[in-house]
Backbone atoms as SQL, in Angstrom:
CREATE TABLE atoms (id INTEGER PRIMARY KEY, chain TEXT, resi INTEGER, resn TEXT, atom TEXT, x REAL, y REAL, z REAL);
INSERT INTO atoms VALUES
  (1, 'A', 1, 'ILE', 'N', 8.000, -57.910, 54.113),
  (2, 'A', 1, 'ILE', 'CA', 7.767, -59.720, 54.610),
  (3, 'A', 1, 'ILE', 'C', 6.197, -58.427, 55.293),
  (4, 'A', 2, 'GLY', 'N', 5.431, -59.361, 54.909),
  (5, 'A', 2, 'GLY', 'CA', 4.083, -58.878, 55.190),
  (6, 'A', 2, 'GLY', 'C', 3.452, -57.938, 54.013),
  (7, 'A', 3, 'ASP', 'N', 2.479, -57.590, 53.934),
  (8, 'A', 3, 'ASP', 'CA', 1.299, -57.052, 53.418),
  (9, 'A', 3, 'ASP', 'C', 0.823, -55.477, 53.813),
  (10, 'A', 4, 'VAL', 'N', 0.683, -55.100, 52.942),
  (11, 'A', 4, 'VAL', 'CA', 0.093, -53.311, 52.717),
  (12, 'A', 4, 'VAL', 'C', -0.743, -53.894, 53.780),
  (13, 'A', 5, 'GLY', 'N', -1.426, -52.657, 55.156),
  (14, 'A', 5, 'GLY', 'CA', -2.311, -53.287, 55.551),
  (15, 'A', 5, 'GLY', 'C', -1.844, -53.638, 57.378),
  (16, 'A', 6, 'TRP', 'N', -3.456, -54.300, 57.872),
  (17, 'A', 6, 'TRP', 'CA', -3.113, -55.458, 58.803),
  (18, 'A', 6, 'TRP', 'C', -2.094, -56.722, 59.051),
  (19, 'A', 7, 'ASN', 'N', -1.376, -56.989, 59.204),
  (20, 'A', 7, 'ASN', 'CA', -1.054, -58.375, 59.494),
  (21, 'A', 7, 'ASN', 'C', -1.344, -58.899, 60.906),
  (22, 'A', 8, 'ASP', 'N', -1.016, -60.435, 60.674),
  (23, 'A', 8, 'ASP', 'CA', -1.127, -61.068, 61.567),
  (24, 'A', 8, 'ASP', 'C', 0.086, -60.879, 62.692),
  (25, 'A', 9, 'LEU', 'N', 0.331, -60.473, 63.572),
  (26, 'A', 9, 'LEU', 'CA', 1.335, -60.342, 64.330),
  (27, 'A', 9, 'LEU', 'C', 2.420, -61.638, 64.538),
  (28, 'A', 10, 'GLU', 'N', 1.713, -62.349, 64.952),
  (29, 'A', 10, 'GLU', 'CA', 1.792, -64.279, 65.105),
  (30, 'A', 10, 'GLU', 'C', 2.722, -64.229, 64.497),
  (31, 'A', 11, 'GLU', 'N', 1.884, -64.158, 63.213),
  (32, 'A', 11, 'GLU', 'CA', 3.069, -64.727, 61.521),
  (33, 'A', 11, 'GLU', 'C', 3.988, -63.991, 61.553),
  (34, 'A', 12, 'LEU', 'N', 4.292, -62.766, 62.018),
  (35, 'A', 12, 'LEU', 'CA', 5.143, -61.877, 61.589),
  (36, 'A', 12, 'LEU', 'C', 5.957, -61.907, 62.571),
  (37, 'A', 13, 'GLN', 'N', 6.463, -62.213, 63.902),
  (38, 'A', 13, 'GLN', 'CA', 7.410, -61.984, 64.944),
  (39, 'A', 13, 'GLN', 'C', 8.546, -63.746, 64.399),
  (40, 'A', 14, 'THR', 'N', 7.224, -64.760, 63.837),
  (41, 'A', 14, 'THR', 'CA', 7.514, -65.897, 63.602),
  (42, 'A', 14, 'THR', 'C', 8.830, -65.340, 62.353),
  (43, 'A', 15, 'LYS', 'N', 8.534, -64.430, 60.823),
  (44, 'A', 15, 'LYS', 'CA', 9.117, -64.387, 60.262),
  (45, 'A', 15, 'LYS', 'C', 10.303, -63.170, 61.122),
  (46, 'A', 16, 'ALA', 'N', 9.988, -62.541, 61.872),
  (47, 'A', 16, 'ALA', 'CA', 11.355, -61.935, 62.233),
  (48, 'A', 16, 'ALA', 'C', 12.096, -62.579, 62.921),
  (49, 'A', 17, 'GLU', 'N', 12.029, -63.551, 63.492),
  (50, 'A', 17, 'GLU', 'CA', 13.188, -65.051, 64.370),
  (51, 'A', 17, 'GLU', 'C', 14.322, -65.230, 62.968),
  (52, 'A', 18, 'GLU', 'N', 13.366, -65.938, 61.751),
  (53, 'A', 18, 'GLU', 'CA', 14.172, -66.416, 61.063),
  (54, 'A', 18, 'GLU', 'C', 15.769, -65.818, 60.683),
  (55, 'A', 19, 'PRO', 'N', 16.050, -66.628, 59.977),
  (56, 'A', 19, 'PRO', 'CA', 18.491, -65.728, 59.757),
  (57, 'A', 19, 'PRO', 'C', 17.282, -64.237, 58.315),
  (58, 'A', 20, 'CYS', 'N', 17.813, -63.655, 58.081),
  (59, 'A', 20, 'CYS', 'CA', 18.426, -62.696, 57.419),
  (60, 'A', 20, 'CYS', 'C', 18.662, -63.664, 55.986),
  (61, 'A', 21, 'PRO', 'N', 17.951, -63.469, 54.547),
  (62, 'A', 21, 'PRO', 'CA', 18.766, -64.193, 53.753),
  (63, 'A', 21, 'PRO', 'C', 19.981, -63.654, 52.563),
  (64, 'A', 22, 'THR', 'N', 20.320, -64.665, 52.043),
  (65, 'A', 22, 'THR', 'CA', 21.928, -64.157, 51.702),
  (66, 'A', 22, 'THR', 'C', 21.049, -63.622, 49.650),
  (67, 'A', 23, 'MET', 'N', 21.459, -62.210, 49.911),
  (68, 'A', 23, 'MET', 'CA', 20.917, -61.539, 48.622),
  (69, 'A', 23, 'MET', 'C', 22.722, -62.024, 47.581),
  (70, 'A', 24, 'ARG', 'N', 22.081, -61.222, 46.396),
  (71, 'A', 24, 'ARG', 'CA', 23.026, -61.308, 45.406),
  (72, 'A', 24, 'ARG', 'C', 23.134, -60.234, 44.855),
  (73, 'A', 25, 'SER', 'N', 23.598, -59.294, 44.376),
  (74, 'A', 25, 'SER', 'CA', 23.263, -57.974, 43.775),
  (75, 'A', 25, 'SER', 'C', 24.585, -57.641, 42.558),
  (76, 'A', 26, 'VAL', 'N', 24.515, -57.712, 41.522),
  (77, 'A', 26, 'VAL', 'CA', 25.191, -57.393, 40.589),
  (78, 'A', 26, 'VAL', 'C', 24.900, -56.005, 39.885),
  (79, 'A', 27, 'GLY', 'N', 25.907, -55.076, 39.390),
  (80, 'A', 27, 'GLY', 'CA', 26.007, -54.072, 39.079),
  (81, 'A', 27, 'GLY', 'C', 27.314, -53.707, 38.556),
  (82, 'A', 28, 'TYR', 'N', 27.655, -52.030, 38.003),
  (83, 'A', 28, 'TYR', 'CA', 28.663, -51.570, 37.910),
  (84, 'A', 28, 'TYR', 'C', 28.920, -50.716, 39.014),
  (85, 'A', 29, 'VAL', 'N', 30.181, -51.030, 39.635),
  (86, 'A', 29, 'VAL', 'CA', 30.346, -50.429, 40.873),
  (87, 'A', 29, 'VAL', 'C', 31.240, -49.284, 40.353),
  (88, 'A', 30, 'ILE', 'N', 31.071, -48.120, 40.814),
  (89, 'A', 30, 'ILE', 'CA', 31.172, -47.190, 40.331),
  (90, 'A', 30, 'ILE', 'C', 31.748, -46.210, 41.857),
  (91, 'A', 31, 'HIS', 'N', 32.001, -46.972, 43.290),
  (92, 'A', 31, 'HIS', 'CA', 32.557, -46.311, 44.169),
  (93, 'A', 31, 'HIS', 'C', 32.905, -47.686, 45.642),
  (94, 'A', 32, 'HIS', 'N', 33.936, -48.045, 46.460),
  (95, 'A', 32, 'HIS', 'CA', 34.916, -48.943, 46.731),
  (96, 'A', 32, 'HIS', 'C', 35.588, -48.300, 47.731),
  (97, 'A', 33, 'SER', 'N', 34.578, -48.318, 48.716),
  (98, 'A', 33, 'SER', 'CA', 35.596, -47.957, 50.270),
  (99, 'A', 33, 'SER', 'C', 35.454, -49.041, 51.666),
  (100, 'A', 34, 'GLU', 'N', 36.465, -48.383, 52.429),
  (101, 'A', 34, 'GLU', 'CA', 35.531, -49.361, 53.267),
  (102, 'A', 34, 'GLU', 'C', 34.472, -49.475, 54.446),
  (103, 'A', 35, 'SER', 'N', 34.174, -48.624, 54.010),
  (104, 'A', 35, 'SER', 'CA', 32.613, -48.210, 54.337),
  (105, 'A', 35, 'SER', 'C', 31.445, -48.705, 53.417),
  (106, 'A', 36, 'HIS', 'N', 31.551, -48.711, 52.533),
  (107, 'A', 36, 'HIS', 'CA', 30.600, -48.779, 52.019),
  (108, 'A', 36, 'HIS', 'C', 30.783, -49.445, 50.339),
  (109, 'A', 37, 'ILE', 'N', 30.203, -50.436, 49.433),
  (110, 'A', 37, 'ILE', 'CA', 29.849, -50.478, 48.391),
  (111, 'A', 37, 'ILE', 'C', 29.032, -49.839, 46.881),
  (112, 'A', 38, 'ALA', 'N', 28.728, -49.241, 45.984),
  (113, 'A', 38, 'ALA', 'CA', 27.854, -48.813, 45.506),
  (114, 'A', 38, 'ALA', 'C', 27.699, -48.927, 44.071),
  (115, 'A', 39, 'LEU', 'N', 26.702, -49.545, 43.605),
  (116, 'A', 39, 'LEU', 'CA', 26.503, -50.061, 42.135),
  (117, 'A', 39, 'LEU', 'C', 25.346, -49.456, 41.876),
  (118, 'A', 40, 'ILE', 'N', 25.550, -49.302, 40.231),
  (119, 'A', 40, 'ILE', 'CA', 24.933, -48.764, 39.694),
  (120, 'A', 40, 'ILE', 'C', 23.953, -49.738, 38.636),
  (121, 'A', 41, 'SER', 'N', 22.824, -49.792, 38.113),
  (122, 'A', 41, 'SER', 'CA', 22.358, -51.037, 37.266),
  (123, 'A', 41, 'SER', 'C', 22.551, -50.450, 35.766),
  (124, 'A', 42, 'SER', 'N', 22.955, -49.878, 35.565),
  (125, 'A', 42, 'SER', 'CA', 22.944, -49.998, 33.528),
  (126, 'A', 42, 'SER', 'C', 23.475, -47.877, 33.898),
  (127, 'A', 43, 'ILE', 'N', 24.781, -48.278, 32.691),
  (128, 'A', 43, 'ILE', 'CA', 25.306, -47.098, 32.396),
  (129, 'A', 43, 'ILE', 'C', 25.152, -46.740, 31.368),
  (130, 'A', 44, 'GLY', 'N', 25.218, -45.044, 30.666),
  (131, 'A', 44, 'GLY', 'CA', 25.794, -45.105, 29.715),
  (132, 'A', 44, 'GLY', 'C', 26.308, -43.682, 28.916),
  (133, 'A', 45, 'PRO', 'N', 26.382, -43.502, 28.101),
  (134, 'A', 45, 'PRO', 'CA', 27.483, -41.926, 28.640),
  (135, 'A', 45, 'PRO', 'C', 27.561, -41.096, 29.267),
  (136, 'A', 46, 'GLU', 'N', 27.162, -40.485, 29.643),
  (137, 'A', 46, 'GLU', 'CA', 25.978, -39.612, 30.351),
  (138, 'A', 46, 'GLU', 'C', 24.736, -39.771, 31.205),
  (139, 'A', 47, 'GLU', 'N', 25.010, -40.830, 31.422),
  (140, 'A', 47, 'GLU', 'CA', 23.559, -40.975, 32.438),
  (141, 'A', 47, 'GLU', 'C', 23.166, -42.476, 32.539),
  (142, 'A', 48, 'CYS', 'N', 22.803, -42.714, 33.883),
  (143, 'A', 48, 'CYS', 'CA', 22.954, -43.694, 34.435),
  (144, 'A', 48, 'CYS', 'C', 21.602, -44.328, 35.315),
  (145, 'A', 49, 'GLY', 'N', 21.895, -45.795, 35.250),
  (146, 'A', 49, 'GLY', 'CA', 20.269, -46.807, 36.226),
  (147, 'A', 49, 'GLY', 'C', 20.429, -46.489, 37.975),
  (148, 'A', 50, 'SER', 'N', 19.891, -47.110, 37.714),
  (149, 'A', 50, 'SER', 'CA', 19.481, -46.476, 39.892),
  (150, 'A', 50, 'SER', 'C', 20.966, -46.961, 40.851),
  (151, 'A', 51, 'LEU', 'N', 21.250, -46.293, 42.024),
  (152, 'A', 51, 'LEU', 'CA', 22.555, -46.727, 42.504),
  (153, 'A', 51, 'LEU', 'C', 21.495, -47.332, 43.948),
  (154, 'A', 52, 'GLU', 'N', 22.500, -48.296, 43.905),
  (155, 'A', 52, 'GLU', 'CA', 22.243, -49.084, 45.649),
  (156, 'A', 52, 'GLU', 'C', 23.783, -49.414, 46.391),
  (157, 'A', 53, 'LYS', 'N', 23.409, -48.905, 47.383),
  (158, 'A', 53, 'LYS', 'CA', 24.921, -48.506, 48.532),
  (159, 'A', 53, 'LYS', 'C', 24.649, -49.546, 49.322),
  (160, 'A', 54, 'ILE', 'N', 25.530, -50.168, 49.650),
  (161, 'A', 54, 'ILE', 'CA', 25.811, -51.896, 50.125),
  (162, 'A', 54, 'ILE', 'C', 26.571, -51.380, 50.895),
  (163, 'A', 55, 'PRO', 'N', 26.599, -51.381, 52.508),
  (164, 'A', 55, 'PRO', 'CA', 27.342, -51.023, 53.779),
  (165, 'A', 55, 'PRO', 'C', 28.389, -52.404, 53.822),
  (166, 'A', 56, 'ALA', 'N', 29.937, -51.855, 54.113),
  (167, 'A', 56, 'ALA', 'CA', 30.392, -52.887, 54.021),
  (168, 'A', 56, 'ALA', 'C', 30.652, -54.314, 54.941),
  (169, 'A', 57, 'GLU', 'N', 29.820, -54.609, 55.977),
  (170, 'A', 57, 'GLU', 'CA', 29.258, -55.132, 56.666),
  (171, 'A', 57, 'GLU', 'C', 28.419, -55.993, 56.399),
  (172, 'A', 58, 'PHE', 'N', 28.189, -55.928, 55.272),
  (173, 'A', 58, 'PHE', 'CA', 26.871, -56.567, 54.393),
  (174, 'A', 58, 'PHE', 'C', 27.721, -57.659, 53.682),
  (175, 'A', 59, 'LEU', 'N', 28.849, -57.219, 53.232),
  (176, 'A', 59, 'LEU', 'CA', 29.886, -57.625, 52.610),
  (177, 'A', 59, 'LEU', 'C', 30.279, -59.329, 52.449),
  (178, 'A', 60, 'ARG', 'N', 29.847, -60.286, 52.227),
  (179, 'A', 60, 'ARG', 'CA', 30.290, -61.830, 52.192),
  (180, 'A', 60, 'ARG', 'C', 31.550, -61.576, 51.529),
  (181, 'A', 61, 'GLU', 'N', 31.866, -61.842, 50.138),
  (182, 'A', 61, 'GLU', 'CA', 32.287, -61.773, 48.840),
  (183, 'A', 61, 'GLU', 'C', 31.965, -60.561, 48.115),
  (184, 'A', 62, 'VAL', 'N', 32.940, -60.023, 46.940),
  (185, 'A', 62, 'VAL', 'CA', 33.159, -58.948, 45.614),
  (186, 'A', 62, 'VAL', 'C', 33.621, -59.667, 45.021),
  (187, 'A', 63, 'THR', 'N', 33.038, -60.178, 43.932),
  (188, 'A', 63, 'THR', 'CA', 34.017, -60.514, 42.626),
  (189, 'A', 63, 'THR', 'C', 33.552, -59.784, 41.026),
  (190, 'A', 64, 'TYR', 'N', 34.645, -59.054, 40.762),
  (191, 'A', 64, 'TYR', 'CA', 34.817, -58.393, 39.896),
  (192, 'A', 64, 'TYR', 'C', 35.034, -58.916, 38.246),
  (193, 'A', 65, 'LEU', 'N', 34.087, -58.577, 37.534),
  (194, 'A', 65, 'LEU', 'CA', 33.645, -59.405, 35.982),
  (195, 'A', 65, 'LEU', 'C', 34.316, -58.250, 35.022),
  (196, 'A', 66, 'ARG', 'N', 35.063, -58.528, 34.328),
  (197, 'A', 66, 'ARG', 'CA', 35.638, -57.182, 33.377),
  (198, 'A', 66, 'ARG', 'C', 35.171, -57.440, 31.792),
  (199, 'A', 67, 'GLY', 'N', 35.259, -56.479, 31.087),
  (200, 'A', 67, 'GLY', 'CA', 34.568, -57.087, 29.426),
  (201, 'A', 67, 'GLY', 'C', 34.707, -55.511, 28.761),
  (202, 'A', 68, 'ASN', 'N', 35.118, -55.274, 27.719),
  (203, 'A', 68, 'ASN', 'CA', 35.022, -55.001, 26.836),
  (204, 'A', 68, 'ASN', 'C', 34.210, -53.383, 27.101),
  (205, 'A', 69, 'GLN', 'N', 34.403, -51.873, 26.905),
  (206, 'A', 69, 'GLN', 'CA', 33.383, -51.247, 26.633),
  (207, 'A', 69, 'GLN', 'C', 32.422, -51.276, 25.610),
  (208, 'A', 70, 'ASP', 'N', 32.629, -51.922, 24.367),
  (209, 'A', 70, 'ASP', 'CA', 31.905, -51.978, 23.361),
  (210, 'A', 70, 'ASP', 'C', 31.356, -53.027, 23.509),
  (211, 'A', 71, 'GLY', 'N', 30.715, -54.053, 24.614),
  (212, 'A', 71, 'GLY', 'CA', 29.590, -55.011, 24.592),
  (213, 'A', 71, 'GLY', 'C', 30.253, -55.904, 25.866);
């Protein structure tokens, strides 16, 4: 929220009081524990995309989607 450089204090104070949005993440689960879930954006035989770690306290729901490895 806000831009690089100087921002209007009153505007950002108003934004700070707003509730956080509900976000949705989609990815390949490579770790899920009581403390957090770890997702990667894409996966190959020996490489993968970016890693996203989400604290368990932030999770509202986890839905596992399954498919075949070929497509």
